[in-house]
């Protein structure tokens, strides 16, 4: 018999769905036995304390929404409180814009309560799509995050919330152009509920059906990018999450939790990793924001400042002085390695390298002078008498040639970058031979920018040694993004990683762009070197634009 907290009318009748039942059913890709979710619903019915959380990127963080009011997670938890009024529900939005699952996995305690009972993950956009097999670096990192969450003290129910892929109306509006299918295999392996906004409304979105046009599901500022949904888009996501709980509630009304469920729950251990050897590692430190200052000794040329806002701070040490040094001293001791941890060092499949694609594109493009040649031809044509008599078709043809040449020019540039990175990787592999005993990783957060971004050298001092790493703080994209540089080192009570800003040389640019000596350091993390493979780049892209972002946490009685 159902408890008073959470009657049928409260659960099924106090929410007005915007998505039809058919679309919501399509969005419930997999609910499975939902043993952990059944336990959460039972606790809600019994009026117990239930902690609900979400981690993900800027969509679930609430870009363009009134956070905590009309983002999808706020709508979902608001309904939970109405549906189960006797329960005490604590909610926490631990999302960080522009971050991947790998970063959150390393700093899990910063964003997820240890006593969480239900946690939703939204990383289908932030982790990006690779047109390869399921065995990618992002998928491996996502699996490690899942494994950590499943083993938290309350053995929480973990649910995958897959948002609609970016640019669904554009050239990449392909059904498969999303990482959610890769992650869906993990959901099946670990028997996790999976929710897919794509499955629920893909065809309607492409057709521009009423209620699904770009003008309706994206705000005005997102009409071109098509990434962050409007309030209606958030409502659709909330509809899917609510439907999942309603279905579990209904299933429990037909077949309440019994001894078989309880025994299944007891026997349900976290299975071996889907990717062989891809065990979760122990996180020893994750120091960002004000905490980072406690391990830093900087020269007078560095400034501690916030380049973000009060709501989304971006604290860090920055300098524009070549030769400036900053010392980060951390304890890298991890204690004894358990048998399970020893298994984690087993090699697992290498990730397909997307840079080969850039190299192939460059081979077809020729050299970087392609765009310049077209511009020269255009200049000659402009100087000829009667230039104004050129037909409109000819002008359009020249514009198309210009655009094609710029694309080829861009491919050539990327190929040059790929070649340089490949050479750097080779150099690191050669130096790595002397570091077979490197069992720890120190991750140093730094910033890349197009505004006079510089380079820095990372070296180790004190009680540890490591591979020297040169990191590039400049990129051509007109954005400022945070990355993590990976340093292989050993266990030591006081391991000092020194950041030395290198000279800009002759390639320094103007104040508005180009290379310079600006460099910013934003945090440090220490992890055990587990499941790592030598083929990986020494700078793993972990976008941390808002790594110290405000976390939203409210408790309701």
GROMACS .gro file of N, CA and C in nm, residues 40-147:
model
  324
   40UNK      N    1   1.518   0.507  -0.410
   40UNK     CA    2   1.502   0.652  -0.389
   40UNK      C    3   1.354   0.689  -0.383
   41UNK      N    4   1.275   0.635  -0.477
   41UNK     CA    5   1.131   0.664  -0.478
   41UNK      C    6   1.066   0.612  -0.350
   42UNK      N    7   1.109   0.496  -0.303
   42UNK     CA    8   1.054   0.442  -0.178
   42UNK      C    9   1.087   0.535  -0.061
   43UNK      N   10   1.206   0.589  -0.058
   43UNK     CA   11   1.244   0.682   0.049
   43UNK      C   12   1.163   0.810   0.041
   44UNK      N   13   1.137   0.857  -0.080
   44UNK     CA   14   1.054   0.976  -0.097
   44UNK      C   15   0.913   0.951  -0.045
   45UNK      N   16   0.858   0.834  -0.077
   45UNK     CA   17   0.724   0.799  -0.030
   45UNK      C   18   0.719   0.788   0.123
   46UNK      N   19   0.828   0.740   0.180
   46UNK     CA   20   0.832   0.720   0.325
   46UNK      C   21   0.862   0.850   0.400
   47UNK      N   22   0.881   0.961   0.328
   47UNK     CA   23   0.907   1.089   0.393
   47UNK      C   24   1.047   1.103   0.450
   48UNK      N   25   1.143   1.033   0.393
   48UNK     CA   26   1.280   1.039   0.443
   48UNK      C   27   1.356   1.158   0.383
   49UNK      N   28   1.480   1.176   0.429
   49UNK     CA   29   1.569   1.277   0.371
   49UNK      C   30   1.629   1.222   0.242
   50UNK      N   31   1.618   1.298   0.136
   50UNK     CA   32   1.670   1.255   0.006
   50UNK      C   33   1.752   1.369  -0.055
   51UNK      N   34   1.874   1.337  -0.094
   51UNK     CA   35   1.963   1.435  -0.156
   51UNK      C   36   1.968   1.411  -0.306
   52UNK      N   37   1.943   1.517  -0.384
   52UNK     CA   38   1.940   1.508  -0.530
   52UNK      C   39   2.043   1.605  -0.587
   53UNK      N   40   2.119   1.561  -0.684
   53UNK     CA   41   2.221   1.647  -0.742
   53UNK      C   42   2.228   1.634  -0.892
   54UNK      N   43   2.295   1.730  -0.955
   54UNK     CA   44   2.320   1.725  -1.098
   54UNK      C   45   2.460   1.779  -1.123
   55UNK      N   46   2.533   1.715  -1.214
   55UNK     CA   47   2.661   1.766  -1.260
   55UNK      C   48   2.659   1.765  -1.412
   56UNK      N   49   2.725   1.861  -1.469
   56UNK     CA   50   2.725   1.874  -1.614
   56UNK      C   51   2.783   2.007  -1.655
   57UNK      N   52   2.743   2.055  -1.771
   57UNK     CA   53   2.797   2.178  -1.826
   57UNK      C   54   2.704   2.296  -1.810
   58UNK      N   55   2.718   2.391  -1.903
   58UNK     CA   56   2.648   2.518  -1.890
   58UNK      C   57   2.497   2.506  -1.911
   59UNK      N   58   2.452   2.403  -1.982
   59UNK     CA   59   2.307   2.386  -2.000
   59UNK      C   60   2.241   2.362  -1.865
   60UNK      N   61   2.289   2.260  -1.794
   60UNK     CA   62   2.230   2.229  -1.664
   60UNK      C   63   2.269   2.330  -1.558
   61UNK      N   64   2.381   2.402  -1.580
   61UNK     CA   65   2.416   2.512  -1.489
   61UNK      C   66   2.308   2.618  -1.492
   62UNK      N   67   2.246   2.638  -1.611
   62UNK     CA   68   2.135   2.732  -1.623
   62UNK      C   69   2.166   2.857  -1.702
   63UNK      N   70   2.250   2.844  -1.806
   63UNK     CA   71   2.278   2.961  -1.891
   63UNK      C   72   2.148   3.020  -1.943
   64UNK      N   73   2.136   3.152  -1.933
   64UNK     CA   74   2.022   3.231  -1.980
   64UNK      C   75   1.894   3.205  -1.900
   65UNK      N   76   1.903   3.123  -1.799
   65UNK     CA   77   1.787   3.097  -1.714
   65UNK      C   78   1.802   3.170  -1.580
   66UNK      N   79   1.694   3.178  -1.506
   66UNK     CA   80   1.700   3.224  -1.367
   66UNK      C   81   1.733   3.101  -1.284
   67UNK      N   82   1.861   3.086  -1.253
   67UNK     CA   83   1.908   2.963  -1.191
   67UNK      C   84   1.832   2.933  -1.063
   68UNK      N   85   1.796   2.807  -1.049
   68UNK     CA   86   1.722   2.767  -0.930
   68UNK      C   87   1.573   2.792  -0.941
   69UNK      N   88   1.529   2.847  -1.056
   69UNK     CA   89   1.387   2.877  -1.074
   69UNK      C   90   1.333   2.809  -1.199
   70UNK      N   91   1.391   2.841  -1.317
   70UNK     CA   92   1.334   2.787  -1.441
   70UNK      C   93   1.433   2.706  -1.524
   71UNK      N   94   1.547   2.666  -1.467
   71UNK     CA   95   1.628   2.568  -1.536
   71UNK      C   96   1.567   2.430  -1.512
   72UNK      N   97   1.601   2.333  -1.597
   72UNK     CA   98   1.530   2.204  -1.593
   72UNK      C   99   1.548   2.132  -1.459
   73UNK      N  100   1.667   2.143  -1.399
   73UNK     CA  101   1.690   2.075  -1.272
   73UNK      C  102   1.606   2.137  -1.161
   74UNK      N  103   1.591   2.269  -1.163
   74UNK     CA  104   1.507   2.335  -1.063
   74UNK      C  105   1.361   2.297  -1.080
   75UNK      N  106   1.316   2.287  -1.206
   75UNK     CA  107   1.178   2.245  -1.231
   75UNK      C  108   1.156   2.101  -1.180
   76UNK      N  109   1.253   2.017  -1.204
   76UNK     CA  110   1.242   1.877  -1.164
   76UNK      C  111   1.235   1.863  -1.012
   77UNK      N  112   1.325   1.928  -0.941
   77UNK     CA  113   1.326   1.917  -0.795
   77UNK      C  114   1.207   1.987  -0.732
   78UNK      N  115   1.159   2.094  -0.796
   78UNK     CA  116   1.038   2.159  -0.747
   78UNK      C  117   0.920   2.064  -0.754
   79UNK      N  118   0.911   1.988  -0.863
   79UNK     CA  119   0.803   1.888  -0.873
   79UNK      C  120   0.821   1.778  -0.768
   80UNK      N  121   0.944   1.734  -0.743
   80UNK     CA  122   0.966   1.631  -0.642
   80UNK      C  123   0.911   1.675  -0.507
   81UNK      N  124   0.931   1.801  -0.472
   81UNK     CA  125   0.883   1.849  -0.343
   81UNK      C  126   0.730   1.854  -0.338
   82UNK      N  127   0.669   1.885  -0.451
   82UNK     CA  128   0.522   1.886  -0.455
   82UNK      C  129   0.466   1.745  -0.455
   83UNK      N  130   0.533   1.655  -0.526
   83UNK     CA  131   0.484   1.518  -0.536
   83UNK      C  132   0.503   1.439  -0.408
   84UNK      N  133   0.609   1.472  -0.333
   84UNK     CA  134   0.641   1.400  -0.209
   84UNK      C  135   0.659   1.502  -0.096
   85UNK      N  136   0.549   1.564  -0.052
   85UNK     CA  137   0.557   1.676   0.043
   85UNK      C  138   0.611   1.638   0.179
   86UNK      N  139   0.605   1.512   0.217
   86UNK     CA  140   0.653   1.472   0.350
   86UNK      C  141   0.803   1.446   0.352
   87UNK      N  142   0.864   1.437   0.235
   87UNK     CA  143   1.008   1.411   0.229
   87UNK      C  144   1.085   1.541   0.246
   88UNK      N  145   1.205   1.532   0.300
   88UNK     CA  146   1.296   1.646   0.309
   88UNK      C  147   1.398   1.632   0.197
   89UNK      N  148   1.390   1.720   0.099
   89UNK     CA  149   1.472   1.708  -0.022
   89UNK      C  150   1.579   1.816  -0.024
   90UNK      N  151   1.702   1.774  -0.038
   90UNK     CA  152   1.814   1.867  -0.055
   90UNK      C  153   1.860   1.859  -0.199
   91UNK      N  154   1.874   1.973  -0.263
   91UNK     CA  155   1.917   1.973  -0.402
   91UNK      C  156   2.048   2.048  -0.415
   92UNK      N  157   2.131   2.002  -0.507
   92UNK     CA  158   2.258   2.069  -0.532
   92UNK      C  159   2.288   2.068  -0.681
   93UNK      N  160   2.302   2.186  -0.737
   93UNK     CA  161   2.344   2.200  -0.876
   93UNK      C  162   2.495   2.221  -0.876
   94UNK      N  163   2.569   2.114  -0.903
   94UNK     CA  164   2.715   2.121  -0.903
   94UNK      C  165   2.774   2.136  -1.041
   95UNK      N  166   2.696   2.183  -1.137
   95UNK     CA  167   2.743   2.196  -1.274
   95UNK      C  168   2.845   2.309  -1.287
   96UNK      N  169   2.939   2.292  -1.377
   96UNK     CA  170   3.041   2.393  -1.406
   96UNK      C  171   3.046   2.414  -1.556
   97UNK      N  172   3.014   2.533  -1.604
   97UNK     CA  173   3.016   2.556  -1.748
   97UNK      C  174   3.152   2.527  -1.809
   98UNK      N  175   3.150   2.479  -1.932
   98UNK     CA  176   3.271   2.455  -2.012
   98UNK      C  177   3.366   2.355  -1.948
   99UNK      N  178   3.313   2.253  -1.881
   99UNK     CA  179   3.398   2.149  -1.825
   99UNK      C  180   3.353   2.013  -1.878
  100UNK      N  181   3.443   1.918  -1.869
  100UNK     CA  182   3.414   1.783  -1.914
  100UNK      C  183   3.397   1.691  -1.793
  101UNK      N  184   3.354   1.570  -1.820
  101UNK     CA  185   3.336   1.472  -1.712
  101UNK      C  186   3.468   1.439  -1.645
  102UNK      N  187   3.577   1.446  -1.720
  102UNK     CA  188   3.708   1.411  -1.663
  102UNK      C  189   3.746   1.507  -1.551
  103UNK      N  190   3.722   1.636  -1.572
  103UNK     CA  191   3.755   1.733  -1.469
  103UNK      C  192   3.673   1.711  -1.343
  104UNK      N  193   3.542   1.694  -1.358
  104UNK     CA  194   3.456   1.675  -1.242
  104UNK      C  195   3.494   1.547  -1.169
  105UNK      N  196   3.533   1.445  -1.244
  105UNK     CA  197   3.573   1.320  -1.182
  105UNK      C  198   3.693   1.341  -1.091
  106UNK      N  199   3.785   1.428  -1.132
  106UNK     CA  200   3.904   1.452  -1.051
  106UNK      C  201   3.873   1.536  -0.928
  107UNK      N  202   3.770   1.619  -0.936
  107UNK     CA  203   3.736   1.709  -0.825
  107UNK      C  204   3.594   1.681  -0.776
  108UNK      N  205   3.558   1.555  -0.766
  108UNK     CA  206   3.419   1.518  -0.741
  108UNK      C  207   3.364   1.578  -0.613
  109UNK      N  208   3.444   1.581  -0.507
  109UNK     CA  209   3.393   1.631  -0.379
  109UNK      C  210   3.362   1.779  -0.383
  110UNK      N  211   3.408   1.850  -0.485
  110UNK     CA  212   3.379   1.993  -0.496
  110UNK      C  213   3.238   2.018  -0.548
  111UNK      N  214   3.179   1.918  -0.613
  111UNK     CA  215   3.054   1.941  -0.684
  111UNK      C  216   2.941   1.844  -0.649
  112UNK      N  217   2.974   1.736  -0.578
  112UNK     CA  218   2.872   1.636  -0.543
  112UNK      C  219   2.879   1.608  -0.393
  113UNK      N  220   2.764   1.611  -0.325
  113UNK     CA  221   2.759   1.576  -0.184
  113UNK      C  222   2.785   1.426  -0.168
  114UNK      N  223   2.861   1.391  -0.067
  114UNK     CA  224   2.893   1.250  -0.047
  114UNK      C  225   2.770   1.167  -0.010
  115UNK      N  226   2.667   1.232   0.044
  115UNK     CA  227   2.548   1.158   0.083
  115UNK      C  228   2.436   1.168  -0.022
  116UNK      N  229   2.472   1.198  -0.146
  116UNK     CA  230   2.372   1.212  -0.251
  116UNK      C  231   2.302   1.078  -0.274
  117UNK      N  232   2.170   1.085  -0.301
  117UNK     CA  233   2.090   0.965  -0.326
  117UNK      C  234   2.054   0.949  -0.473
  118UNK      N  235   2.041   1.061  -0.544
  118UNK     CA  236   2.007   1.060  -0.686
  118UNK      C  237   2.092   1.166  -0.755
  119UNK      N  238   2.169   1.124  -0.855
  119UNK     CA  239   2.257   1.218  -0.924
  119UNK      C  240   2.235   1.204  -1.074
  120UNK      N  241   2.215   1.316  -1.141
  120UNK     CA  242   2.194   1.318  -1.286
  120UNK      C  243   2.317   1.377  -1.354
  121UNK      N  244   2.358   1.316  -1.466
  121UNK     CA  245   2.479   1.356  -1.537
  121UNK      C  246   2.441   1.409  -1.675
  122UNK      N  247   2.493   1.527  -1.712
  122UNK     CA  248   2.463   1.587  -1.842
  122UNK      C  249   2.595   1.632  -1.907
  123UNK      N  250   2.654   1.544  -1.989
  123UNK     CA  251   2.783   1.574  -2.053
  123UNK      C  252   2.785   1.543  -2.202
  124UNK      N  253   2.671   1.516  -2.263
  124UNK     CA  254   2.668   1.476  -2.403
  124UNK      C  255   2.725   1.583  -2.495
  125UNK      N  256   2.708   1.710  -2.459
  125UNK     CA  257   2.762   1.818  -2.542
  125UNK      C  258   2.906   1.850  -2.502
  126UNK      N  259   2.931   1.867  -2.373
  126UNK     CA  260   3.062   1.913  -2.329
  126UNK      C  261   3.175   1.816  -2.361
  127UNK      N  262   3.147   1.688  -2.359
  127UNK     CA  263   3.253   1.592  -2.385
  127UNK      C  264   3.282   1.576  -2.534
  128UNK      N  265   3.199   1.634  -2.619
  128UNK     CA  266   3.228   1.635  -2.762
  128UNK      C  267   3.204   1.501  -2.828
  129UNK      N  268   3.201   1.504  -2.961
  129UNK     CA  269   3.175   1.382  -3.038
  129UNK      C  270   3.297   1.346  -3.120
  130UNK      N  271   3.337   1.220  -3.116
  130UNK     CA  272   3.445   1.168  -3.199
  130UNK      C  273   3.388   1.057  -3.284
  131UNK      N  274   3.403   1.070  -3.416
  131UNK     CA  275   3.344   0.974  -3.508
  131UNK      C  276   3.434   0.850  -3.516
  132UNK      N  277   3.441   0.780  -3.404
  132UNK     CA  278   3.525   0.661  -3.394
  132UNK      C  279   3.448   0.555  -3.318
  133UNK      N  280   3.519   0.451  -3.278
  133UNK     CA  281   3.457   0.349  -3.194
  133UNK      C  282   3.427   0.409  -3.057
  134UNK      N  283   3.358   0.332  -2.977
  134UNK     CA  284   3.319   0.375  -2.843
  134UNK      C  285   3.441   0.398  -2.754
  135UNK      N  286   3.552   0.334  -2.785
  135UNK     CA  287   3.670   0.338  -2.698
  135UNK      C  288   3.748   0.466  -2.720
  136UNK      N  289   3.704   0.574  -2.655
  136UNK     CA  290   3.770   0.704  -2.664
  136UNK      C  291   3.814   0.748  -2.525
  137UNK      N  292   3.898   0.848  -2.523
  137UNK     CA  293   3.945   0.900  -2.394
  137UNK      C  294   3.830   0.958  -2.313
  138UNK      N  295   3.737   1.028  -2.381
  138UNK     CA  296   3.622   1.085  -2.310
  138UNK      C  297   3.536   0.975  -2.249
  139UNK      N  298   3.513   0.868  -2.325
  139UNK     CA  299   3.431   0.759  -2.274
  139UNK      C  300   3.498   0.690  -2.155
  140UNK      N  301   3.629   0.676  -2.161
  140UNK     CA  302   3.701   0.616  -2.049
  140UNK      C  303   3.690   0.705  -1.925
  141UNK      N  304   3.705   0.836  -1.943
  141UNK     CA  305   3.693   0.928  -1.831
  141UNK      C  306   3.551   0.926  -1.774
  142UNK      N  307   3.452   0.916  -1.864
  142UNK     CA  308   3.313   0.913  -1.819
  142UNK      C  309   3.286   0.787  -1.738
  143UNK      N  310   3.345   0.676  -1.779
  143UNK     CA  311   3.327   0.553  -1.703
  143UNK      C  312   3.386   0.566  -1.564
  144UNK      N  313   3.503   0.628  -1.553
  144UNK     CA  314   3.564   0.645  -1.421
  144UNK      C  315   3.477   0.732  -1.331
  145UNK      N  316   3.413   0.834  -1.389
  145UNK     CA  317   3.321   0.917  -1.312
  145UNK      C  318   3.202   0.835  -1.264
  146UNK      N  319   3.143   0.755  -1.353
  146UNK     CA  320   3.030   0.670  -1.315
  146UNK      C  321   3.068   0.578  -1.199
  147UNK      N  322   3.183   0.517  -1.208
  147UNK     CA  323   3.226   0.422  -1.106
  147UNK      C  324   3.243   0.492  -0.970
   0.00000   0.00000   0.00000
